[in-house]
Short mmCIF file of C-alpha atoms and ligand atoms in Angstrom, two decimals:
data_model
loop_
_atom_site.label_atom_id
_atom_site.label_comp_id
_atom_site.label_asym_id
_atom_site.label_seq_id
_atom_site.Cartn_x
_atom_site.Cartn_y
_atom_site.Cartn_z
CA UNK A 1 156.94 104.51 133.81
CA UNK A 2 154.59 102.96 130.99
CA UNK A 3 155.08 102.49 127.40
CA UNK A 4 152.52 102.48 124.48
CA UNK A 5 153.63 102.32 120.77
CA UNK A 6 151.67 102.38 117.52
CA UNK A 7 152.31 101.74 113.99
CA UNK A 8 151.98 104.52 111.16
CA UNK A 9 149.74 103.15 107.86
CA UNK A 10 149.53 103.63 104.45
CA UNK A 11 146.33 104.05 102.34
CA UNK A 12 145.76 101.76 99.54
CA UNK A 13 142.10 102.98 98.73
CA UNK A 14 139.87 106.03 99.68
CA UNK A 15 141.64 108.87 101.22
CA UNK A 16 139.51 111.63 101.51
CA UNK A 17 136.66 109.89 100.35
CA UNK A 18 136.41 107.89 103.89
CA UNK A 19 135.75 111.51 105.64
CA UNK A 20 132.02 111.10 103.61
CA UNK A 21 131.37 108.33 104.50
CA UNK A 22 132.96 106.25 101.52
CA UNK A 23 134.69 102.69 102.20
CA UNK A 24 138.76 102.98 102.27
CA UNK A 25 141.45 100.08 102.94
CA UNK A 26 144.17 100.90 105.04
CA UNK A 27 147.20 98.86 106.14
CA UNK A 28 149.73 99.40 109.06
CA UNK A 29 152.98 99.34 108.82
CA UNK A 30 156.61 98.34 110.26
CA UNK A 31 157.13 101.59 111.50
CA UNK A 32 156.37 102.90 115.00
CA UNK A 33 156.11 106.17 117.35
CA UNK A 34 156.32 105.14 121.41
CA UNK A 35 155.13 107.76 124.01
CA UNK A 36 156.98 106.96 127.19
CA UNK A 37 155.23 108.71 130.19
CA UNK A 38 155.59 109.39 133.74
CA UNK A 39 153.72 111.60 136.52
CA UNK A 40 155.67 114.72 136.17
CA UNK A 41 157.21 117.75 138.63
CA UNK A 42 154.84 120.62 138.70
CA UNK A 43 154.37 121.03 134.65
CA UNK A 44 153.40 118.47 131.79
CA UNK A 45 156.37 118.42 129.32
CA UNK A 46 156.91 116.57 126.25
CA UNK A 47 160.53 116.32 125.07
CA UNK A 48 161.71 118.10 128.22
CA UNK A 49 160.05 120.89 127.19
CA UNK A 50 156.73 122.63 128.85
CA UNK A 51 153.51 121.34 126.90
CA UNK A 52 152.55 124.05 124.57
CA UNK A 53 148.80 123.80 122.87
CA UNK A 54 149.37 125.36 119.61
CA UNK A 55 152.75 122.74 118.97
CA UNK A 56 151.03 119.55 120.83
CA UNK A 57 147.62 119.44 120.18
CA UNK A 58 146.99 115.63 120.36
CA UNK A 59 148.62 115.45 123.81
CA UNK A 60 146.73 118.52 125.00
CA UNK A 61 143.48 116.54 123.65
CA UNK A 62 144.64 113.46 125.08
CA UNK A 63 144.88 114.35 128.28
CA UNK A 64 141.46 115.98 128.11
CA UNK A 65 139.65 113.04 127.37
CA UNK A 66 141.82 110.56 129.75
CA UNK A 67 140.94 113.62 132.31
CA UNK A 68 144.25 113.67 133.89
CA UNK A 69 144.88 116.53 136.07
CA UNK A 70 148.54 115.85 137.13
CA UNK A 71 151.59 117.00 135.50
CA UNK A 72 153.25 114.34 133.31
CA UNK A 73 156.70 113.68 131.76
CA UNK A 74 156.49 112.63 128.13
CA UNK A 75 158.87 111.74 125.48
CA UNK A 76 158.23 110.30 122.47
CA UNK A 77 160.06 108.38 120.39
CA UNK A 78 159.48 107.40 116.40
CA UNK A 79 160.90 106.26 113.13
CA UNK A 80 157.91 107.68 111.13
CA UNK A 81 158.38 110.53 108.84
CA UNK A 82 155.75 113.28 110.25
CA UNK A 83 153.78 115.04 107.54
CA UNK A 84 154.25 112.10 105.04
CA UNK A 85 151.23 110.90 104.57
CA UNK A 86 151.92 108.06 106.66
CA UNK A 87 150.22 108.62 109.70
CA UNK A 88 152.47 109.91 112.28
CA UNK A 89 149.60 112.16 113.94
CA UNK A 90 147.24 109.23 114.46
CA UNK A 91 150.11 106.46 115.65
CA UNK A 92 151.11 109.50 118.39
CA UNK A 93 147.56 109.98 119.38
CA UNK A 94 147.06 106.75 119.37
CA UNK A 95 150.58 105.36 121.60
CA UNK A 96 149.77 109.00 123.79
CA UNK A 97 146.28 107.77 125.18
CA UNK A 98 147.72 103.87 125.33
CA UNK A 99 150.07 105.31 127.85
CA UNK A 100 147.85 107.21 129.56
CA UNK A 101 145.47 105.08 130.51
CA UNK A 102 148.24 102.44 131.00
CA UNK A 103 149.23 105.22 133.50
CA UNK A 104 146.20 105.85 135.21
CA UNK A 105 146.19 101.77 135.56
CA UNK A 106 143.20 101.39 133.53
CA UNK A 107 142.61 98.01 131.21
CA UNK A 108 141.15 99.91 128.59
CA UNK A 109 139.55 98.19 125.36
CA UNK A 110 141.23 98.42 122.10
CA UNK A 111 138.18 99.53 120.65
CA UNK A 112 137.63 102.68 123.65
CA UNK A 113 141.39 103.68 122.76
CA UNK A 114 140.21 103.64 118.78
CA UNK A 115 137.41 106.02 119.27
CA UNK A 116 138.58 108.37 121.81
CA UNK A 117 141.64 108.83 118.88
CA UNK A 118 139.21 109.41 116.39
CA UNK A 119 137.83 112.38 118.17
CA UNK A 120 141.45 114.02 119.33
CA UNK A 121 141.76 113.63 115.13
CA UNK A 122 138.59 115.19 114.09
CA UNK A 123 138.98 117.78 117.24
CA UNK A 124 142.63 118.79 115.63
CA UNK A 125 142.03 118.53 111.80
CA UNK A 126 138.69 120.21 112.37
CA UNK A 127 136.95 116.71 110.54
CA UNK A 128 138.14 113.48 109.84
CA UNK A 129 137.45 109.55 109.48
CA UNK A 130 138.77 106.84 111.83
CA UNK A 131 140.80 105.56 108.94
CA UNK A 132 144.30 106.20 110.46
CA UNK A 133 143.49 105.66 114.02
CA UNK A 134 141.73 102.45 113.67
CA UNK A 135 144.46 101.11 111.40
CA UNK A 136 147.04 102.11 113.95
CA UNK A 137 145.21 100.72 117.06
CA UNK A 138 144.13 97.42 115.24
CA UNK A 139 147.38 97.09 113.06
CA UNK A 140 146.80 94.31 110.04
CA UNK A 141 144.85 95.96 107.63
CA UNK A 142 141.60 97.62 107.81
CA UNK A 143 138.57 97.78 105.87
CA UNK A 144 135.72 100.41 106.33
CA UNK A 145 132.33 100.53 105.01
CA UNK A 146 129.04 102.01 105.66
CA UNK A 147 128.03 98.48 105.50
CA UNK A 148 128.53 95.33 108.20
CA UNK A 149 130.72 92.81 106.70
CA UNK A 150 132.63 89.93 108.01
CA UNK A 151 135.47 90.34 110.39
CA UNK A 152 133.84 93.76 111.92
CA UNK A 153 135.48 95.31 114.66
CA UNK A 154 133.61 97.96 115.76
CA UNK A 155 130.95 101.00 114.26
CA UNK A 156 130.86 104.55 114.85
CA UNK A 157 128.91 107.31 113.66
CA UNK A 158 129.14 110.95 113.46
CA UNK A 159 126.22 113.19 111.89
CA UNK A 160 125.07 111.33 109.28
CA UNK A 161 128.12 109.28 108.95
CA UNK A 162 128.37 106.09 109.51
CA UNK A 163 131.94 103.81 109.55
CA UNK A 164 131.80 99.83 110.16
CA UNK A 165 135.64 99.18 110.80
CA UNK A 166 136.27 95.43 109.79
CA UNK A 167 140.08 93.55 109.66
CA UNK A 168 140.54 92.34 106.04
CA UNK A 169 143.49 89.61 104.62
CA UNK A 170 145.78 91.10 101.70
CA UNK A 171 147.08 88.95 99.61
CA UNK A 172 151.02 88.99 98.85
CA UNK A 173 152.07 92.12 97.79
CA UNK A 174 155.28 94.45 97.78
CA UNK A 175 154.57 98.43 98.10
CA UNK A 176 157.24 100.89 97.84
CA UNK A 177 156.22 104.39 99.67
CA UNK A 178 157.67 107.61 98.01
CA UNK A 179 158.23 110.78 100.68
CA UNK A 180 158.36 113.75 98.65
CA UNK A 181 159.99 115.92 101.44
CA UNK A 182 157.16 118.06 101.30
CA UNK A 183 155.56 118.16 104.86
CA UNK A 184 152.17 118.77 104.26
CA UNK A 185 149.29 118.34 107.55
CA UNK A 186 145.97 116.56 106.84
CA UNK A 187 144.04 119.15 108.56
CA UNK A 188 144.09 122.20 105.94
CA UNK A 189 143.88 119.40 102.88
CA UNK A 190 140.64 117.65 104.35
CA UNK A 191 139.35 121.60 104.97
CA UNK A 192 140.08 122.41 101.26
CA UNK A 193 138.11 119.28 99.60
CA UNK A 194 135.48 120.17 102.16
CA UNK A 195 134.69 123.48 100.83
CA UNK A 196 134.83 121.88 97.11
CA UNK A 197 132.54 118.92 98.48
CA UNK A 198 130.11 122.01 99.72
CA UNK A 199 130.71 123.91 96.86
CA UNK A 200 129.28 122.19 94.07
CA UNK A 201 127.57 118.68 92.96
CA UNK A 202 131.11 117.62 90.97
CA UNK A 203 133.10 117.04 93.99
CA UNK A 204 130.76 114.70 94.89
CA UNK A 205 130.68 112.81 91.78
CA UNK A 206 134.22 112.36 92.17
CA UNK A 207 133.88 111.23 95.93
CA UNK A 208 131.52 108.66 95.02
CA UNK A 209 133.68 107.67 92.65
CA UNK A 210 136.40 106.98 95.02
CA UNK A 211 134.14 105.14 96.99
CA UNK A 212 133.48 102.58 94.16
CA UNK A 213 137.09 102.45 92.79
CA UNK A 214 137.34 101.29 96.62
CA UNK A 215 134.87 98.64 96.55
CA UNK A 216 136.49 97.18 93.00
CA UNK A 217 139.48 97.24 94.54
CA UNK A 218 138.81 95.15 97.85
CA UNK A 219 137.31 92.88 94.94
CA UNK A 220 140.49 92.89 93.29
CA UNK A 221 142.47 92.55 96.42
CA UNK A 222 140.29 89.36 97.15
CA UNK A 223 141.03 87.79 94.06
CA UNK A 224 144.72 88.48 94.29
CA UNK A 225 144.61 90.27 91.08
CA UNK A 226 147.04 92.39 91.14
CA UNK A 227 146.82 93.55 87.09
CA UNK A 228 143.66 95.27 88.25
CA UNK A 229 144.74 96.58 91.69
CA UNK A 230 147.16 98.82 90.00
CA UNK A 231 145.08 99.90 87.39
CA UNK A 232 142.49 100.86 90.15
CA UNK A 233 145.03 102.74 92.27
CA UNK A 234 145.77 104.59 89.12
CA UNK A 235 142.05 105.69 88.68
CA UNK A 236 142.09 106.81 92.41
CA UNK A 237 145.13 108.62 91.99
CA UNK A 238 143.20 110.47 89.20
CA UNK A 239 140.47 111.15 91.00
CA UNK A 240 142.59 112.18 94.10
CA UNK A 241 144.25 114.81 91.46
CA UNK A 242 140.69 116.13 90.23
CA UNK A 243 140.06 116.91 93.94
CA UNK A 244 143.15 119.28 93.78
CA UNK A 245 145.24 117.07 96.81
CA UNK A 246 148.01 116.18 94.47
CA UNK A 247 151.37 118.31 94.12
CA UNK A 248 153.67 118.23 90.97
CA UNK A 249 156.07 116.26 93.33
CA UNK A 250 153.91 113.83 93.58
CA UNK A 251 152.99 113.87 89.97
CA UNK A 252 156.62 113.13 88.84
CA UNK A 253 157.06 110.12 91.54
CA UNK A 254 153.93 108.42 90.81
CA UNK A 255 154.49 109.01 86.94
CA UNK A 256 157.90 108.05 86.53
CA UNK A 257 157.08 104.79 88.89
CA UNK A 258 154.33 103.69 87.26
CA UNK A 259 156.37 102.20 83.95
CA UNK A 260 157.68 99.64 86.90
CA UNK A 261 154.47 98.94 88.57
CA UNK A 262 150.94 97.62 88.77
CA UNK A 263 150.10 100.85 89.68
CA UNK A 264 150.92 103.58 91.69
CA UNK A 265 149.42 106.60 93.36
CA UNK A 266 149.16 109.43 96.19
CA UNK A 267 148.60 108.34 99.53
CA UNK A 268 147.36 109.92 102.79
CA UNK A 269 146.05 113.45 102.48
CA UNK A 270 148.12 114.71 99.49
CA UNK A 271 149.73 118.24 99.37
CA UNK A 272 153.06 116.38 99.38
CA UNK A 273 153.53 113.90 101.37
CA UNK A 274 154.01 110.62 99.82
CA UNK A 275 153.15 108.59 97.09
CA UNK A 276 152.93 104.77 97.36
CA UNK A 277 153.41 102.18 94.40
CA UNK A 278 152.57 98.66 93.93
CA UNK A 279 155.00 95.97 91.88
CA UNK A 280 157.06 93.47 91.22
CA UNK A 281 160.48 95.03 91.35
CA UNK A 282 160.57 97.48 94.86
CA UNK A 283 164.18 98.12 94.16
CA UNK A 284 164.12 99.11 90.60
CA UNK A 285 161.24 101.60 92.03
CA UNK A 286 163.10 102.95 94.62
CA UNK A 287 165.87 104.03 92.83
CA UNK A 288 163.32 105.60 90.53
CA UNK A 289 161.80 107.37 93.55
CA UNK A 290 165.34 108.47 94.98
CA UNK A 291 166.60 109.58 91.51
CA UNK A 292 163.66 111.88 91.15
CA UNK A 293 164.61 113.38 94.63
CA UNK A 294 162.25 111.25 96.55
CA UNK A 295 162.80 109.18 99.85
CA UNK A 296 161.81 105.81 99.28
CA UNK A 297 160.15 103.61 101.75
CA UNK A 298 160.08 99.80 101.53
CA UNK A 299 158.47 98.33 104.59
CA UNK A 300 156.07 95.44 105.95
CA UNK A 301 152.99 95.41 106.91
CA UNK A 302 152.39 95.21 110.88
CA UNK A 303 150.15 92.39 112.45
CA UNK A 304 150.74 94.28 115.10
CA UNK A 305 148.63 97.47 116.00
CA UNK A 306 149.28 99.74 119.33
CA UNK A 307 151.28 97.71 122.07
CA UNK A 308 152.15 98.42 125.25
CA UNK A 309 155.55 97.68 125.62
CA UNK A 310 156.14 98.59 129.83
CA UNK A 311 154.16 98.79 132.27
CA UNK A 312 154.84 100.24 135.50
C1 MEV B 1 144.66 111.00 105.90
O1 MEV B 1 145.60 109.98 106.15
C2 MEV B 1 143.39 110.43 105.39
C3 MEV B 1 142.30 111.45 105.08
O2 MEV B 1 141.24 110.73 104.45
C4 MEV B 1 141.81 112.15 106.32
C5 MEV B 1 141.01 111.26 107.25
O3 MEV B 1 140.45 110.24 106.80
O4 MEV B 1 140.90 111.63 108.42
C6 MEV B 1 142.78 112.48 104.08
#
């Protein structure tokens, strides 16, 4: 029997954006899914029930790329809110091909596990960036750019896309995340800003955009200026709305936070989801978030990223 587990993350800067090709900061967080596997009987099942495509993609992907032919026995186990914005999809990709290989007894780089989750993401959603599966596998929190910088992990490129993921220090910072019960998957959200990126030259004003609040930001987040943080997370949120991935849930949270905050805004793909706020007082902002019908989140951020916690 072998266990892998992997953190979910939060966006601070870029959703969205990062599927062009823009720079985004991502950090993980305290909260984990574990796949626990073992060969199986004569059928694959997950939750003691027979592996279905259509309900487990990532597993059926998974498996695909780890090229495993035998039936397994899978259960998973997590304390991260699917459909939040949070990254459940990628931390389950990312713990399912952990324990795969772990299961095939393979010593497989961090940076092999990374990638291959990448692809079972863009595979599923139809497109996406290695934001959330890099952030899971590597934990801390993660910078990428089109550009090398220090503390580089790894590159990969897709068409004409090109992502440098690097590790980056945050300074000292409390974040309150705001679920707005509304389960809304990446896939269809990153399709709809697609067709508005292909549509016309606007959406891609505002994408570039994104991808310079970004840059300001990791500036910001350098200097430990917090002031400016929050009023650049504000600007993204904007620009996140003029893309059409906000929801009037979020609208309320991320308003009726902001009067306690730095700054606050949408994270993850939008739609619903969650919402995630920066300040001073993460109490006074949770009850804000919970009076307005919201779950609120307070959490750390992980140092650690996927981990396998048996083996054999
Ligand atoms: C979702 O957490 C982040 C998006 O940018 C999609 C992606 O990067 O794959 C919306």
């Amino acid at each position: 029997m072998v266990c892998c587990s992997a953190p979910g993350k939060v966006i601070l800067f870029g959703e969205h954006a990062v599927v062009y090709g823009k720079p985004a900061i991502a950090l993980s967080v305290n909260k984990r899914i574990s796949s626990i596997m073992s060969w199986g009987d004569k059928k694959t099942t997950i939750n003691h029930m027979e592996l279905d495509e259509e309900k487990q993609p990532f597993l059926v992907r998974a498996i695909e790329k780890t090229n495993i032919k035998k039936p397994l026995s899978v259960t998973t186990e997590s304390d991260l809110p699917s459909g939040a914005g949070m990254g459940s999809s990628a931390a389950l990709t990312v713990s399912l091909l952990g324990s795969l290989h772990a299961l095939k007894e393979e010593d497989t780089e961090n940076e092999t596990i990374a990638e291959e989750a990448f692809d079972v993401e863009y595979d599923v959603q139809g497109s996406a960036s290695p934001i959330d599966t890099s952030t899971s596998v590597h934990g801390r929190a993660i910078f990428i750019s089109d550009r090398e910088e220090k503390n580089l992990l790894w590159s990969i490129s897709k068409g004409d896309k090109l992502w440098n993921i690097h590790h980056m220090d945050l300074p000292d910072m409390k974040l309150v995340i705001g679920h707005t019960g509304i389960h809304a998957p990446t896939g269809p959200l990153v399709k709809m800003v697609g067709e508005f990126y292909n549509a016309n030259n606007f959406a891609k004003e505002v994408i570039d955009e994104i991808g310079m609040v970004v840059l300001k930001g990791k500036k910001a987040l350098n200097n430990g200026d917090l002031e400016e943080v929050g009023r650049l997370m504000n600007k993204n949120h904007k620009l996140l709305r003029i893309l059409g991935v906000s929801h009037p849930r979020l609208e309320s949270l991320v308003r009726a936070t902001r009067k306690h905050s730095y700054g606050s805004k949408l994270t993850g793909a939008g739609g619903g989801g969650a919402m995630i706020s920066l300040t001073d007082k993460p109490e006074k902002v949770a009850d804000i978030i919970e009076k307005r019908g919201g779950e609120p989140y307070t959490f750390k951020p992980s140092k650690h990223g996927m981990r396998l916690e048996e083996k054999g």
